[in-house]
Coordinates of N, CA, C and O in Angstrom, one line a residue:
M1 N 0.8 -1.2 0.0 CA 0.0 0.0 0.0 C 0.9 1.2 0.0 O 1.8 1.3 0.8
P2 N 0.7 2.2 -0.9 CA 1.5 3.4 -0.9 C 1.4 4.1 0.4 O 0.4 4.1 1.1
H3 N 2.5 4.8 0.8 CA 2.7 5.4 2.1 C 1.6 6.4 2.4 O 1.2 6.5 3.5
N4 N 1.1 7.1 1.4 CA 0.1 8.2 1.7 C -1.3 7.7 1.6 O -2.2 8.5 1.7
V5 N -1.6 6.5 1.4 CA -2.9 5.9 1.3 C -3.3 5.2 2.6 O -2.6 4.3 3.0
S6 N -4.4 5.6 3.2 CA -4.8 5.0 4.4 C -5.6 3.8 4.2 O -6.4 3.7 3.2
R7 N -5.5 2.8 5.1 CA -6.4 1.6 4.9 C -7.7 1.9 5.6 O -8.6 1.0 5.6
Y8 N -7.9 3.0 6.2 CA -9.1 3.4 7.0 C -10.0 4.3 6.2 O -9.6 5.1 5.4
L9 N -11.3 4.1 6.5 CA -12.3 5.0 5.9 C -12.2 6.4 6.5 O -12.5 7.4 5.9
A10 N -11.9 6.4 7.8 CA -11.7 7.7 8.6 C -10.8 7.3 9.7 O -10.7 6.2 10.2
E11 N -10.0 8.3 10.2 CA -9.1 8.1 11.3 C -8.9 9.3 12.2 O -9.1 10.4 11.7
G12 N -8.7 9.0 13.4 CA -8.4 10.0 14.4 C -7.0 9.8 14.9 O -6.2 9.0 14.3
P13 N -6.7 10.4 16.0 CA -5.3 10.3 16.6 C -4.9 8.9 17.0 O -3.8 8.5 16.8
R14 N -5.9 8.1 17.5 CA -5.5 6.8 18.0 C -6.1 5.6 17.3 O -5.7 4.5 17.5
V15 N -7.2 5.9 16.6 CA -7.9 4.8 15.9 C -8.3 5.1 14.5 O -8.4 6.3 14.2
G16 N -8.6 4.1 13.7 CA -9.2 4.2 12.4 C -10.3 3.3 12.3 O -10.4 2.3 13.1
I17 N -11.3 3.6 11.4 CA -12.4 2.7 11.2 C -12.3 2.1 9.8 O -11.9 2.8 8.9
R18 N -12.7 0.9 9.7 CA -12.7 0.2 8.4 C -13.9 -0.8 8.4 O -14.4 -1.2 9.5
H19 N -14.3 -1.2 7.2 CA -15.3 -2.2 7.1 C -14.8 -3.6 7.6 O -13.6 -3.9 7.5
F20 N -15.7 -4.4 8.0 CA -15.4 -5.8 8.3 C -14.9 -6.5 7.0 O -15.4 -6.2 5.9
T21 N -14.1 -7.5 7.2 CA -13.8 -8.5 6.1 C -13.9 -9.9 6.6 O -13.9 -10.1 7.8
Y22 N -14.0 -10.8 5.7 CA -14.1 -12.2 6.2 C -12.8 -12.6 6.8 O -12.7 -13.4 7.7
G23 N -11.7 -12.0 6.4 CA -10.4 -12.3 6.9 C -10.1 -11.9 8.4 O -9.1 -12.2 9.0
D24 N -11.0 -11.1 8.9 CA -10.9 -10.6 10.3 C -11.4 -11.6 11.3 O -11.3 -11.4 12.5
G25 N -11.9 -12.8 10.8 CA -12.6 -13.7 11.7 C -11.8 -14.2 12.9 O -12.2 -14.2 14.0
A26 N -10.5 -14.6 12.6 CA -9.7 -15.2 13.7 C -9.5 -14.2 14.8 O -9.7 -14.5 16.0
E27 N -9.1 -13.0 14.5 CA -8.8 -12.0 15.5 C -10.1 -11.6 16.2 O -10.2 -11.5 17.4
F28 N -11.2 -11.3 15.4 CA -12.5 -10.9 16.0 C -13.0 -11.9 17.0 O -13.4 -11.6 18.1
T29 N -13.0 -13.2 16.6 CA -13.6 -14.2 17.5 C -12.7 -14.4 18.7 O -13.2 -14.7 19.8
A30 N -11.4 -14.3 18.6 CA -10.5 -14.5 19.8 C -10.8 -13.3 20.7 O -10.9 -13.6 22.0
R31 N -10.9 -12.1 20.2 CA -11.2 -11.0 21.1 C -12.6 -11.1 21.7 O -12.8 -10.7 22.9
A32 N -13.6 -11.6 21.0 CA -14.9 -11.8 21.5 C -14.9 -12.8 22.7 O -15.5 -12.6 23.7
R33 N -14.1 -13.9 22.5 CA -14.0 -14.9 23.6 C -13.3 -14.3 24.8 O -13.8 -14.5 26.0
E34 N -12.3 -13.5 24.6 CA -11.6 -12.8 25.7 C -12.5 -11.8 26.5 O -12.2 -11.5 27.6
S35 N -13.5 -11.3 25.8 CA -14.3 -10.2 26.3 C -15.7 -10.7 26.8 O -16.6 -9.9 27.1
K36 N -15.9 -12.0 26.9 CA -17.2 -12.6 27.2 C -17.8 -12.0 28.5 O -18.9 -11.6 28.6
D37 N -16.9 -11.9 29.6 CA -17.4 -11.3 30.8 C -17.8 -9.8 30.7 O -18.7 -9.4 31.3
L38 N -17.0 -9.1 29.9 CA -17.3 -7.7 29.7 C -18.7 -7.5 29.0 O -19.5 -6.6 29.3
H39 N -18.9 -8.3 28.0 CA -20.1 -8.2 27.1 C -21.4 -8.7 27.8 O -22.5 -8.2 27.5
H40 N -21.3 -9.8 28.6 CA -22.5 -10.4 29.2 C -23.1 -9.5 30.2 O -22.4 -9.0 31.1
P41 N -24.4 -9.2 30.3 CA -25.5 -9.8 29.5 C -26.0 -8.8 28.4 O -27.1 -9.0 27.9
W42 N -25.1 -7.9 28.0 CA -25.6 -6.9 27.0 C -25.5 -7.3 25.5 O -26.4 -7.0 24.8
L43 N -24.5 -8.0 25.1 CA -24.4 -8.4 23.7 C -23.6 -9.7 23.6 O -22.9 -10.1 24.6
F44 N -23.7 -10.3 22.5 CA -23.1 -11.6 22.2 C -22.5 -11.7 20.8 O -23.1 -12.3 19.9
P45 N -21.3 -11.1 20.7 CA -20.7 -11.1 19.3 C -20.2 -12.6 19.0 O -20.1 -13.4 20.0
P46 N -20.1 -12.9 17.8 CA -19.7 -14.3 17.4 C -18.4 -14.7 17.9 O -17.4 -13.9 17.9
E47 N -18.3 -15.9 18.4 CA -17.1 -16.5 19.0 C -16.5 -17.6 18.2 O -15.4 -18.1 18.6
S48 N -17.2 -18.1 17.2 CA -16.7 -19.2 16.4 C -16.5 -18.7 14.9 O -17.1 -17.7 14.5
A49 N -15.7 -19.4 14.2 CA -15.4 -19.0 12.8 C -16.7 -19.1 12.0 O -17.0 -18.2 11.2
Q50 N -17.5 -20.1 12.2 CA -18.8 -20.2 11.5 C -19.7 -19.1 11.8 O -20.3 -18.5 10.9
A51 N -19.9 -18.8 13.1 CA -20.8 -17.7 13.5 C -20.2 -16.3 13.0 O -21.0 -15.5 12.5
Y52 N -18.9 -16.1 13.0 CA -18.4 -14.9 12.4 C -18.7 -14.7 11.0 O -19.0 -13.7 10.5
T53 N -18.5 -15.8 10.2 CA -18.7 -15.8 8.8 C -20.2 -15.3 8.5 O -20.4 -14.5 7.6
A54 N -21.1 -15.9 9.2 CA -22.5 -15.5 9.0 C -22.7 -14.1 9.4 O -23.4 -13.3 8.7
Y55 N -22.2 -13.7 10.5 CA -22.3 -12.3 11.1 C -21.7 -11.3 10.1 O -22.4 -10.3 9.7
A56 N -20.5 -11.5 9.7 CA -19.8 -10.6 8.8 C -20.5 -10.5 7.5 O -20.6 -9.5 6.9
G57 N -20.9 -11.7 7.0 CA -21.6 -11.7 5.7 C -22.8 -10.8 5.7 O -23.0 -10.1 4.7
R58 N -23.6 -10.8 6.8 CA -24.7 -9.9 6.8 C -24.3 -8.4 6.7 O -24.9 -7.6 6.0
L59 N -23.2 -8.1 7.4 CA -22.7 -6.7 7.4 C -22.1 -6.3 6.1 O -22.1 -5.2 5.7
I60 N -21.5 -7.3 5.4 CA -20.8 -7.0 4.2 C -21.8 -7.0 3.0 O -21.7 -6.1 2.1
E61 N -22.7 -7.9 3.0 CA -23.6 -8.1 1.8 C -25.0 -7.4 1.9 O -25.6 -7.1 0.9
D62 N -25.5 -7.1 3.1 CA -26.8 -6.6 3.2 C -26.8 -5.0 3.2 O -26.1 -4.4 4.0
P63 N -27.4 -4.4 2.2 CA -27.3 -2.9 2.1 C -28.0 -2.2 3.2 O -27.8 -1.0 3.3
S64 N -28.8 -2.9 4.0 CA -29.4 -2.2 5.1 C -28.6 -2.3 6.4 O -29.0 -1.9 7.5
K65 N -27.3 -2.7 6.2 CA -26.4 -2.8 7.3 C -25.0 -2.3 6.9 O -24.6 -2.4 5.7
A66 N -24.3 -1.7 7.9 CA -22.9 -1.3 7.6 C -22.1 -1.6 8.9 O -22.5 -1.2 10.0
G67 N -21.0 -2.4 8.7 CA -20.2 -2.8 9.9 C -18.9 -2.1 9.9 O -18.2 -2.1 8.8
F68 N -18.4 -1.6 11.0 CA -17.1 -0.9 11.1 C -16.3 -1.6 12.2 O -16.8 -1.8 13.3
L69 N -15.1 -1.8 12.0 CA -14.1 -2.2 13.0 C -13.4 -1.0 13.4 O -12.9 -0.2 12.6
V70 N -13.3 -0.8 14.8 CA -12.5 0.2 15.3 C -11.1 -0.4 15.6 O -11.0 -1.3 16.4
C71 N -10.1 0.1 14.9 CA -8.7 -0.4 15.0 C -7.7 0.6 15.5 O -7.7 1.7 15.2
E72 N -6.9 0.0 16.4 CA -5.9 0.9 17.0 C -4.8 1.2 16.0 O -4.4 0.4 15.2
K73 N -4.4 2.5 16.0 CA -3.2 2.9 15.2 C -2.0 2.6 16.0 O -2.0 2.8 17.2
G74 N -0.9 2.3 15.3 CA 0.3 1.9 16.0 C 1.0 3.1 16.8 O 0.8 4.2 16.4
D75 N 1.7 2.8 17.8 CA 2.5 3.8 18.5 C 3.7 4.1 17.6 O 3.9 3.6 16.5
V76 N 4.6 4.9 18.1 CA 5.8 5.3 17.3 C 6.6 4.1 16.9 O 7.4 4.2 15.9
R77 N 6.5 3.0 17.6 CA 7.3 1.8 17.3 C 6.4 0.8 16.4 O 6.9 -0.3 16.1
G78 N 5.2 1.2 16.1 CA 4.3 0.4 15.3 C 3.6 -0.7 16.2 O 2.9 -1.5 15.7
Q79 N 3.7 -0.6 17.5 CA 3.1 -1.6 18.4 C 1.6 -1.4 18.3 O 1.1 -0.3 18.4
G80 N 0.8 -2.5 18.2 CA -0.6 -2.4 18.2 C -1.3 -2.0 16.9 O -2.5 -1.8 16.9
D81 N -0.5 -1.8 15.9 CA -1.0 -1.2 14.7 C -2.0 -2.2 14.1 O -1.8 -3.3 13.8
G82 N -3.3 -1.7 13.9 CA -4.3 -2.4 13.3 C -5.1 -3.4 14.2 O -6.1 -4.0 13.8
A83 N -4.7 -3.5 15.5 CA -5.4 -4.4 16.4 C -6.9 -3.9 16.5 O -7.2 -2.7 16.7
I84 N -7.8 -4.8 16.5 CA -9.2 -4.5 16.6 C -9.6 -4.2 18.0 O -9.4 -5.0 18.9
A85 N -10.0 -3.0 18.3 CA -10.4 -2.5 19.6 C -11.9 -2.7 19.9 O -12.3 -2.9 21.1
G86 N -12.7 -2.7 18.9 CA -14.1 -2.9 19.0 C -14.8 -2.8 17.7 O -14.2 -2.8 16.6
F87 N -16.1 -2.8 17.7 CA -16.9 -2.8 16.5 C -18.1 -1.9 16.7 O -18.6 -1.7 17.8
I88 N -18.6 -1.3 15.6 CA -19.8 -0.4 15.6 C -20.5 -0.8 14.3 O -20.0 -0.7 13.2
N89 N -21.8 -1.2 14.5 CA -22.6 -1.6 13.3 C -23.8 -0.6 13.2 O -24.3 -0.2 14.2
I90 N -24.1 -0.3 12.0 CA -25.3 0.5 11.7 C -26.3 -0.5 11.1 O -26.0 -1.0 10.0
N91 N -27.3 -0.8 11.8 CA -28.3 -1.7 11.3 C -29.6 -1.0 10.9 O -29.8 0.2 11.3
N92 N -30.5 -1.7 10.2 CA -31.8 -1.2 9.9 C -31.7 0.1 9.2 O -32.5 1.1 9.5
I93 N -30.8 0.3 8.2 CA -30.6 1.5 7.5 C -31.8 1.7 6.6 O -32.2 0.8 5.8
V94 N -32.5 2.8 6.7 CA -33.7 3.1 5.9 C -33.4 4.4 5.2 O -33.0 5.4 5.8
E95 N -33.5 4.4 3.9 CA -33.2 5.5 3.0 C -34.5 6.3 2.8 O -35.5 6.2 3.5
G96 N -34.6 7.1 1.7 CA -35.7 7.9 1.4 C -35.9 9.0 2.3 O -34.9 9.7 2.7
G97 N -37.1 9.3 2.8 CA -37.3 10.4 3.7 C -36.8 10.2 5.1 O -36.8 11.2 5.9
F98 N -36.4 9.0 5.4 CA -36.0 8.7 6.8 C -34.5 8.9 7.0 O -34.0 9.5 7.9
Q99 N -33.7 8.3 6.1 CA -32.2 8.4 6.1 C -31.7 8.1 7.5 O -31.0 9.0 8.1
C100 N -32.0 7.0 8.1 CA -31.7 6.7 9.5 C -31.1 5.3 9.6 O -31.4 4.4 8.8
G101 N -30.4 5.1 10.7 CA -29.9 3.7 11.0 C -29.8 3.6 12.5 O -29.7 4.6 13.3
A102 N -29.8 2.3 13.0 CA -29.7 2.0 14.4 C -28.3 1.5 14.7 O -27.9 0.5 14.1
L103 N -27.6 2.1 15.6 CA -26.2 1.7 16.0 C -26.2 0.6 17.1 O -27.0 0.6 18.0
G104 N -25.3 -0.3 16.9 CA -24.9 -1.3 18.0 C -23.4 -1.3 18.0 O -22.7 -1.1 17.0
Y105 N -22.9 -1.5 19.2 CA -21.4 -1.4 19.4 C -20.9 -2.2 20.6 O -21.7 -2.5 21.5
G106 N -19.6 -2.5 20.5 CA -19.0 -3.2 21.7 C -17.5 -3.0 21.6 O -16.9 -3.0 20.5
A107 N -16.9 -2.8 22.8 CA -15.5 -2.7 22.9 C -15.0 -4.1 23.3 O -15.7 -4.9 23.9
F108 N -13.7 -4.4 22.9 CA -13.1 -5.6 23.4 C -12.4 -5.3 24.7 O -12.0 -4.2 24.9
A109 N -12.2 -6.3 25.5 CA -11.7 -6.1 26.9 C -10.4 -5.4 26.9 O -10.2 -4.5 27.8
H110 N -9.5 -5.7 26.0 CA -8.2 -5.0 26.1 C -8.2 -3.6 25.8 O -7.3 -2.8 26.1
A111 N -9.3 -3.1 25.2 CA -9.5 -1.7 24.8 C -10.5 -0.9 25.7 O -10.5 0.3 25.6
A112 N -11.2 -1.6 26.5 CA -12.3 -1.0 27.3 C -11.7 0.0 28.3 O -10.6 -0.2 28.8
G113 N -12.4 1.2 28.4 CA -12.0 2.2 29.3 C -10.8 3.1 28.8 O -10.3 3.9 29.6
R114 N -10.4 2.9 27.6 CA -9.2 3.7 27.1 C -9.6 4.8 26.2 O -8.8 5.5 25.6
G115 N -10.9 5.1 25.9 CA -11.4 6.1 25.1 C -11.3 5.8 23.6 O -11.7 6.7 22.8
L116 N -10.9 4.6 23.2 CA -10.8 4.3 21.8 C -12.2 4.2 21.2 O -12.4 4.6 20.0
M117 N -13.2 3.6 21.9 CA -14.5 3.5 21.3 C -15.2 4.9 21.1 O -15.9 5.1 20.2
R118 N -14.9 5.8 22.0 CA -15.4 7.2 21.9 C -14.9 7.8 20.6 O -15.6 8.4 19.8
E119 N -13.6 7.7 20.4 CA -13.0 8.2 19.2 C -13.6 7.5 17.9 O -13.9 8.1 16.9
G120 N -13.7 6.1 18.0 CA -14.3 5.4 16.9 C -15.7 5.7 16.6 O -16.1 5.9 15.5
L121 N -16.5 5.9 17.7 CA -17.9 6.3 17.5 C -18.1 7.7 16.8 O -18.9 7.9 15.9
D122 N -17.2 8.6 17.3 CA -17.2 9.9 16.6 C -16.9 9.8 15.1 O -17.5 10.4 14.3
L123 N -15.9 8.9 14.8 CA -15.6 8.7 13.4 C -16.7 8.1 12.6 O -17.0 8.5 11.5
V124 N -17.4 7.1 13.2 CA -18.5 6.4 12.5 C -19.7 7.4 12.3 O -20.3 7.5 11.2
V125 N -20.0 8.2 13.3 CA -21.0 9.2 13.2 C -20.7 10.2 12.0 O -21.6 10.4 11.2
R126 N -19.5 10.7 12.0 CA -19.2 11.6 10.9 C -19.2 10.9 9.5 O -19.6 11.5 8.5
Y127 N -18.8 9.7 9.5 CA -18.8 8.9 8.2 C -20.3 8.7 7.8 O -20.6 8.8 6.6
A128 N -21.1 8.3 8.7 CA -22.6 8.1 8.4 C -23.2 9.4 7.9 O -24.1 9.3 7.0
F129 N -22.9 10.5 8.5 CA -23.5 11.8 8.1 C -22.8 12.4 6.9 O -23.3 13.3 6.3
G130 N -21.6 11.9 6.5 CA -20.9 12.3 5.4 C -21.1 11.4 4.2 O -22.2 11.5 3.6
P131 N -20.2 10.5 3.9 CA -20.3 9.7 2.7 C -21.6 8.8 2.7 O -22.1 8.5 1.6
M132 N -22.1 8.4 3.8 CA -23.3 7.5 3.8 C -24.6 8.3 3.6 O -25.6 7.8 3.3
R133 N -24.5 9.6 3.8 CA -25.6 10.6 3.7 C -26.8 10.3 4.5 O -27.9 10.5 4.2
L134 N -26.6 9.7 5.7 CA -27.7 9.5 6.7 C -28.0 10.8 7.4 O -27.1 11.7 7.4
H135 N -29.2 10.9 7.9 CA -29.6 12.1 8.6 C -29.7 11.9 10.1 O -29.5 12.8 10.9
R136 N -30.0 10.7 10.5 CA -30.2 10.4 11.9 C -29.6 9.0 12.3 O -29.7 8.1 11.5
L137 N -29.1 8.9 13.5 CA -28.6 7.6 14.0 C -29.3 7.4 15.4 O -29.4 8.4 16.2
E138 N -29.6 6.2 15.7 CA -30.2 5.9 17.0 C -29.4 4.8 17.7 O -28.8 3.9 17.0
I139 N -29.4 4.8 19.0 CA -28.8 3.8 19.8 C -29.9 3.3 20.8 O -30.4 4.2 21.5
N140 N -30.1 2.1 20.9 CA -31.0 1.5 21.9 C -30.2 0.8 22.9 O -29.5 -0.2 22.6
V141 N -30.3 1.2 24.2 CA -29.4 0.7 25.3 C -30.3 0.2 26.5 O -31.2 1.0 26.9
Q142 N -29.9 -0.9 27.0 CA -30.6 -1.3 28.2 C -30.2 -0.4 29.4 O -29.0 0.0 29.5
P143 N -31.1 0.0 30.2 CA -30.9 1.1 31.2 C -29.7 0.7 32.2 O -29.1 1.7 32.7
G144 N -29.4 -0.5 32.4 CA -28.4 -0.9 33.3 C -27.0 -0.9 32.7 O -26.0 -1.0 33.4
N145 N -26.9 -0.6 31.4 CA -25.6 -0.7 30.7 C -24.9 0.7 30.8 O -24.9 1.5 29.8
A146 N -24.4 1.0 31.9 CA -23.8 2.4 32.2 C -22.7 2.8 31.2 O -22.7 3.9 30.8
A147 N -21.9 1.8 30.8 CA -20.8 2.2 29.9 C -21.3 2.5 28.6 O -20.8 3.5 27.9
S148 N -22.3 1.8 28.1 CA -22.8 2.1 26.7 C -23.6 3.4 26.7 O -23.5 4.2 25.8
I149 N -24.3 3.7 27.8 CA -25.0 5.0 28.0 C -24.0 6.1 28.0 O -24.2 7.2 27.4
A150 N -22.9 6.0 28.8 CA -21.9 7.0 28.9 C -21.3 7.3 27.5 O -21.0 8.5 27.2
L151 N -21.1 6.2 26.7 CA -20.5 6.4 25.4 C -21.5 7.2 24.5 O -21.1 8.2 23.8
A152 N -22.7 6.8 24.5 CA -23.7 7.6 23.7 C -23.8 9.0 24.1 O -23.7 9.9 23.3
R153 N -23.9 9.3 25.4 CA -24.0 10.7 25.9 C -22.7 11.4 25.6 O -22.7 12.6 25.1
G154 N -21.5 10.8 25.7 CA -20.3 11.5 25.5 C -20.0 11.8 24.0 O -19.3 12.7 23.7
C155 N -20.7 11.1 23.1 CA -20.6 11.4 21.7 C -21.7 12.3 21.2 O -21.9 12.5 20.0
G156 N -22.5 12.9 22.1 CA -23.5 13.9 21.7 C -24.9 13.3 21.4 O -25.8 14.1 21.0
F157 N -25.1 12.1 21.7 CA -26.5 11.5 21.5 C -27.4 12.0 22.6 O -26.9 12.3 23.7
R158 N -28.6 12.3 22.3 CA -29.6 12.7 23.4 C -30.6 11.7 23.7 O -31.0 10.9 22.8
L159 N -31.0 11.6 24.9 CA -32.0 10.6 25.3 C -33.4 11.1 24.8 O -33.8 12.2 25.1
E160 N -34.0 10.2 24.1 CA -35.3 10.6 23.5 C -36.5 9.8 24.1 O -37.6 10.2 24.0
G161 N -36.2 8.7 24.8 CA -37.3 8.0 25.4 C -37.0 6.6 25.9 O -35.8 6.3 26.0
F162 N -38.0 5.9 26.4 CA -37.9 4.6 27.0 C -38.9 3.7 26.3 O -40.0 4.0 26.1
S163 N -38.4 2.5 26.0 CA -39.2 1.5 25.3 C -39.2 0.2 26.1 O -38.2 -0.5 26.2
P164 N -40.4 -0.1 26.8 CA -40.4 -1.3 27.6 C -40.4 -2.5 26.7 O -41.0 -2.5 25.6
K165 N -39.7 -3.5 27.1 CA -39.7 -4.8 26.4 C -39.4 -4.7 24.9 O -40.1 -5.3 24.1
M166 N -38.4 -3.9 24.6 CA -38.2 -3.5 23.2 C -37.5 -4.6 22.4 O -37.8 -4.9 21.2
L167 N -36.4 -5.2 22.9 CA -35.6 -6.1 22.2 C -35.4 -7.4 23.0 O -35.3 -7.4 24.2
F168 N -35.3 -8.5 22.2 CA -35.1 -9.8 22.9 C -33.6 -10.1 23.0 O -32.9 -10.2 22.0
V169 N -33.1 -10.0 24.2 CA -31.7 -10.1 24.5 C -31.5 -11.1 25.7 O -32.2 -11.0 26.7
D170 N -30.6 -12.0 25.5 CA -30.2 -13.0 26.6 C -31.4 -13.7 27.2 O -31.6 -13.8 28.4
G171 N -32.3 -14.1 26.3 CA -33.5 -15.0 26.7 C -34.7 -14.3 27.1 O -35.6 -14.9 27.6
A172 N -34.8 -12.9 27.1 CA -35.9 -12.2 27.5 C -36.1 -10.9 26.8 O -35.1 -10.4 26.2
W173 N -37.3 -10.4 26.8 CA -37.6 -9.1 26.2 C -37.1 -8.0 27.2 O -37.5 -8.0 28.4
R174 N -36.2 -7.1 26.8 CA -35.6 -6.2 27.6 C -36.0 -4.7 27.3 O -36.2 -4.4 26.2
D175 N -36.1 -3.9 28.4 CA -36.4 -2.5 28.3 C -35.1 -1.8 27.7 O -34.0 -2.3 27.9
H176 N -35.4 -0.8 26.9 CA -34.3 0.0 26.4 C -34.5 1.5 26.4 O -35.7 1.9 26.3
E177 N -33.5 2.3 26.6 CA -33.5 3.7 26.4 C -33.2 4.0 25.0 O -32.4 3.3 24.4
R178 N -33.8 5.0 24.4 CA -33.6 5.4 23.0 C -32.8 6.7 23.0 O -33.2 7.7 23.5
W179 N -31.6 6.6 22.4 CA -30.7 7.8 22.2 C -30.6 8.1 20.8 O -30.6 7.1 19.9
A180 N -30.5 9.3 20.4 CA -30.4 9.7 18.9 C -29.5 10.9 18.7 O -29.3 11.7 19.7
I181 N -29.1 11.1 17.5 CA -28.3 12.2 17.1 C -28.7 12.5 15.6 O -29.0 11.5 14.9
T182 N -28.7 13.7 15.2 CA -29.0 14.1 13.8 C -27.8 14.8 13.2 O -26.9 15.3 13.9
A183 N -27.7 14.8 11.9 CA -26.6 15.4 11.2 C -26.4 16.9 11.6 O -25.3 17.3 11.8
E184 N -27.5 17.6 11.8 CA -27.4 19.0 12.2 C -26.6 19.2 13.5 O -26.0 20.2 13.7
T185 N -26.8 18.2 14.4 CA -26.2 18.3 15.7 C -24.7 18.2 15.6 O -24.0 18.9 16.3
V186 N -24.2 17.5 14.6 CA -22.8 17.3 14.4 C -22.2 18.3 13.5 O -21.1 18.8 13.7
T187 N -22.9 18.6 12.4 CA -22.3 19.4 11.3 C -22.9 20.9 11.3 O -22.4 21.7 10.5
G188 N -23.8 21.2 12.1 CA -24.4 22.6 12.1 C -23.4 23.6 12.5 O -22.3 23.3 13.0
P189 N -23.8 24.9 12.4 CA -22.8 26.0 12.7 C -22.4 25.9 14.2 O -23.1 25.7 15.1
G190 N -21.1 26.1 14.4 CA -20.5 26.0 15.7 C -20.4 24.7 16.3 O -20.1 24.5 17.5
R191 N -20.6 23.6 15.5 CA -20.6 22.2 16.1 C -19.2 21.6 15.8 O -18.5 22.1 14.9
R192 N -19.0 20.5 16.5 CA -17.7 19.9 16.4 C -17.6 19.3 15.1 O -17.3 18.8 14.3

C-alpha cells in the first residue's frame, strides 16, 4: 500500500475505522471470547469461525447494514497497529425520507476504558452523516448498561425515550432507552 494511502475510511489520533472483512474472523472471535465477561449480559458477538462468517456476511452483503471495525493505530514503534479494539454496526438503514440507522457497538476487553470507542464512534457518526448521507442515528441501550449510555452521551447523542420490552436479549424481552443524534447536531454552525 502506498505510504500516503490509508487503509481506513476515517481516522483519528489513536484509531481508524474500516469495514469488516471475512479475513478478520480469527482476531475478532478471539477478542470476543476474551471479552465474554465484559459483554454479558448486554451483547453476544460471534465467538466461532462459522458464526463470524454468517455475522460478517450480513454486514458485508446486506445494504441495510454497515459494519465498522475500530482499529488501534500503532504507536511510534508500530506496536498495536491495526489491532481490533471494538466494532460499531449500523443496522436497519432506511433511506428515502428517513435516512436513518440504528447503531450497535461493543469494545473488546483489552481496549475497554481507554477512550478508543469514543474516538471510533465519533468517526462512524461523521462517516454516516458524510459519505453515507444519513440524517439520523439511533442507539437503543438497556438502562443498566452504564458504559454504553456514557459512550452515547459522550458522543453527543440525546435521550429521547424509553421503550419497555423492546428487544429480545439474553433470553428475555428487555427494556431500552432510546438515544439519537442528527446530522445538524454534528455538522451545524459552531458544532464539532
